[in-house]
Amino acid sequence: MTKIVSPSMLSANFLNLEKDINMVNDSEAEWFHLDVMDGMYVPNITFGLPIIKQIKQKATKPLDVHLMIQQPERYISDFKAAGADILTIHYEASTHLHKSIQTIKAEGMKAGVAINPHTSVTLLEDILQDVDMVLIMSVNPGFGGQKFIKQTIHKIKRLRIEIESSGAQTMIQVDGGVDNTNAARLYDAGADCLVAGSYVFKANDPKEAISLLKKA
Ligand code: DX5
Ligand code: ZN
């Protein structure tokens, strides 16, 4: 099983972003996780296209963009132009999810679907073959530094079984409250990719923190 680590730049130091980008470039992490929030779909507002465009200039690894915005289909081509390599949209925020997934792929990006803690993995049955990645939220989206919701382990296991039995190639990403105390359980349950924000950036040695997630 793959073990991909995608540090969430939401917890990075925006007064010295280049330093944190270089840290991820030099680390064992595979991707940059970028959380875009619109203040409507989630209560928080973060950053958008101009910042991502600048991160793209310094990042030497793929940009894994997590859109927490209403009607994400409005911005698919804009995020491609800004430099997104993987674009994840929320199941709950998309009216025509199948169509949006096709558009993301037609733009040349990998397509992800995110589900909130209350959304059952069984609802993805008819879209699984079409998506490259399912992002299972292990906190309610909106903020970094929240407590991991334990029920997530059960959801990962169920989705892993569903993926194996359908023959789909879909990856499972877990986002929220991930650290070195739960990483091994998440990989064991069937996760391929872990997102971690505060755990990485609040660590004394962020590169070592990433390394511990890889070794979990
Ligand atoms: C939350 C975001 C997460 C967040 C994770 O809505 O989607 O990516 O940055 O932060 P931690 O790892 O601190 O929970
Ligand atoms: Zn995220």
PDB file of N, CA and C and ligand atoms in Angstrom, residues 6 8 10 33-37 64-68 88 90 114 135 137 139 141-142 173-176 195-196, ligand 2:
ATOM      1  N   SER A   6       0.779  14.455   2.830  1.00  0.00           N
ATOM      2  CA  SER A   6       0.477  15.742   2.206  1.00  0.00           C
ATOM      3  C   SER A   6       0.317  16.805   3.306  1.00  0.00           C
ATOM      4  N   SER A   8      -0.526  20.025   5.282  1.00  0.00           N
ATOM      5  CA  SER A   8      -1.476  21.111   5.028  1.00  0.00           C
ATOM      6  C   SER A   8      -0.830  22.453   5.333  1.00  0.00           C
ATOM      7  N   LEU A  10      -2.066  25.198   5.567  1.00  0.00           N
ATOM      8  CA  LEU A  10      -2.902  26.074   6.398  1.00  0.00           C
ATOM      9  C   LEU A  10      -2.203  26.389   7.712  1.00  0.00           C
ATOM     10  N   HIS A  33      -0.668  20.065   0.520  1.00  0.00           N
ATOM     11  CA  HIS A  33      -2.124  20.127   0.673  1.00  0.00           C
ATOM     12  C   HIS A  33      -2.535  21.589   0.901  1.00  0.00           C
ATOM     13  N   LEU A  34      -3.409  22.086   0.029  1.00  0.00           N
ATOM     14  CA  LEU A  34      -3.801  23.504   0.090  1.00  0.00           C
ATOM     15  C   LEU A  34      -5.309  23.610   0.314  1.00  0.00           C
ATOM     16  N   ASP A  35      -5.701  24.197   1.441  1.00  0.00           N
ATOM     17  CA  ASP A  35      -7.102  24.259   1.865  1.00  0.00           C
ATOM     18  C   ASP A  35      -7.734  25.598   1.492  1.00  0.00           C
ATOM     19  N   VAL A  36      -8.661  25.534   0.555  1.00  0.00           N
ATOM     20  CA  VAL A  36      -9.342  26.753   0.108  1.00  0.00           C
ATOM     21  C   VAL A  36     -10.744  26.794   0.725  1.00  0.00           C
ATOM     22  N   MET A  37     -11.028  27.847   1.494  1.00  0.00           N
ATOM     23  CA  MET A  37     -12.326  27.964   2.177  1.00  0.00           C
ATOM     24  C   MET A  37     -12.988  29.286   1.822  1.00  0.00           C
ATOM     25  N   ASP A  64      -1.939  19.544  -4.078  1.00  0.00           N
ATOM     26  CA  ASP A  64      -3.149  18.777  -3.745  1.00  0.00           C
ATOM     27  C   ASP A  64      -4.133  19.795  -3.151  1.00  0.00           C
ATOM     28  N   VAL A  65      -5.052  20.273  -3.998  1.00  0.00           N
ATOM     29  CA  VAL A  65      -5.910  21.396  -3.591  1.00  0.00           C
ATOM     30  C   VAL A  65      -7.274  20.890  -3.125  1.00  0.00           C
ATOM     31  N   HIS A  66      -7.617  21.245  -1.890  1.00  0.00           N
ATOM     32  CA  HIS A  66      -8.862  20.804  -1.247  1.00  0.00           C
ATOM     33  C   HIS A  66      -9.809  21.996  -1.207  1.00  0.00           C
ATOM     34  N   LEU A  67     -10.825  21.953  -2.066  1.00  0.00           N
ATOM     35  CA  LEU A  67     -11.773  23.068  -2.134  1.00  0.00           C
ATOM     36  C   LEU A  67     -12.910  22.871  -1.150  1.00  0.00           C
ATOM     37  N   MET A  68     -13.019  23.774  -0.188  1.00  0.00           N
ATOM     38  CA  MET A  68     -14.170  23.780   0.717  1.00  0.00           C
ATOM     39  C   MET A  68     -14.991  25.008   0.370  1.00  0.00           C
ATOM     40  N   THR A  88      -9.728  18.434  -5.318  1.00  0.00           N
ATOM     41  CA  THR A  88     -10.742  17.704  -4.549  1.00  0.00           C
ATOM     42  C   THR A  88     -11.898  18.634  -4.221  1.00  0.00           C
ATOM     43  N   HIS A  90     -16.052  18.881  -2.586  1.00  0.00           N
ATOM     44  CA  HIS A  90     -16.898  18.203  -1.602  1.00  0.00           C
ATOM     45  C   HIS A  90     -18.160  17.637  -2.228  1.00  0.00           C
ATOM     46  N   ALA A 114     -14.372  14.794  -1.565  1.00  0.00           N
ATOM     47  CA  ALA A 114     -14.260  14.807  -0.104  1.00  0.00           C
ATOM     48  C   ALA A 114     -15.627  14.580   0.518  1.00  0.00           C
ATOM     49  N   LEU A 135     -11.411  11.759  -0.259  1.00  0.00           N
ATOM     50  CA  LEU A 135     -10.865  12.383   0.953  1.00  0.00           C
ATOM     51  C   LEU A 135     -11.907  12.194   2.058  1.00  0.00           C
ATOM     52  N   MET A 137     -12.979  13.171   5.555  1.00  0.00           N
ATOM     53  CA  MET A 137     -12.713  14.182   6.588  1.00  0.00           C
ATOM     54  C   MET A 137     -12.806  13.524   7.963  1.00  0.00           C
ATOM     55  N   VAL A 139     -12.335  15.421  10.692  1.00  0.00           N
ATOM     56  CA  VAL A 139     -12.834  16.511  11.549  1.00  0.00           C
ATOM     57  C   VAL A 139     -13.889  17.213  10.690  1.00  0.00           C
ATOM     58  N   PRO A 141     -14.868  20.131   8.460  1.00  0.00           N
ATOM     59  CA  PRO A 141     -13.972  21.028   7.735  1.00  0.00           C
ATOM     60  C   PRO A 141     -14.132  22.478   8.180  1.00  0.00           C
ATOM     61  N   GLY A 142     -13.031  23.206   8.125  1.00  0.00           N
ATOM     62  CA  GLY A 142     -13.092  24.628   8.464  1.00  0.00           C
ATOM     63  C   GLY A 142     -11.871  25.127   9.200  1.00  0.00           C
ATOM     64  N   GLN A 173      -7.671   9.269   1.046  1.00  0.00           N
ATOM     65  CA  GLN A 173      -6.924  10.296   1.784  1.00  0.00           C
ATOM     66  C   GLN A 173      -7.701  10.629   3.065  1.00  0.00           C
ATOM     67  N   VAL A 174      -6.987  10.848   4.152  1.00  0.00           N
ATOM     68  CA  VAL A 174      -7.625  11.194   5.431  1.00  0.00           C
ATOM     69  C   VAL A 174      -7.102  12.552   5.868  1.00  0.00           C
ATOM     70  N   ASP A 175      -8.005  13.416   6.325  1.00  0.00           N
ATOM     71  CA  ASP A 175      -7.657  14.819   6.600  1.00  0.00           C
ATOM     72  C   ASP A 175      -8.329  15.304   7.881  1.00  0.00           C
ATOM     73  N   GLY A 176      -7.503  15.702   8.854  1.00  0.00           N
ATOM     74  CA  GLY A 176      -8.020  16.299  10.083  1.00  0.00           C
ATOM     75  C   GLY A 176      -7.566  15.554  11.327  1.00  0.00           C
ATOM     76  N   VAL A 195      -3.136  13.650   5.383  1.00  0.00           N
ATOM     77  CA  VAL A 195      -2.929  15.099   5.419  1.00  0.00           C
ATOM     78  C   VAL A 195      -2.650  15.463   6.872  1.00  0.00           C
ATOM     79  N   ALA A 196      -1.666  16.305   7.106  1.00  0.00           N
ATOM     80  CA  ALA A 196      -1.414  16.752   8.481  1.00  0.00           C
ATOM     81  C   ALA A 196      -0.950  18.203   8.466  1.00  0.00           C
TER      82      ALA A 196
HETATM   83 ZN    ZN B   2      -7.810  19.783   3.810  1.00  0.00          ZN
END
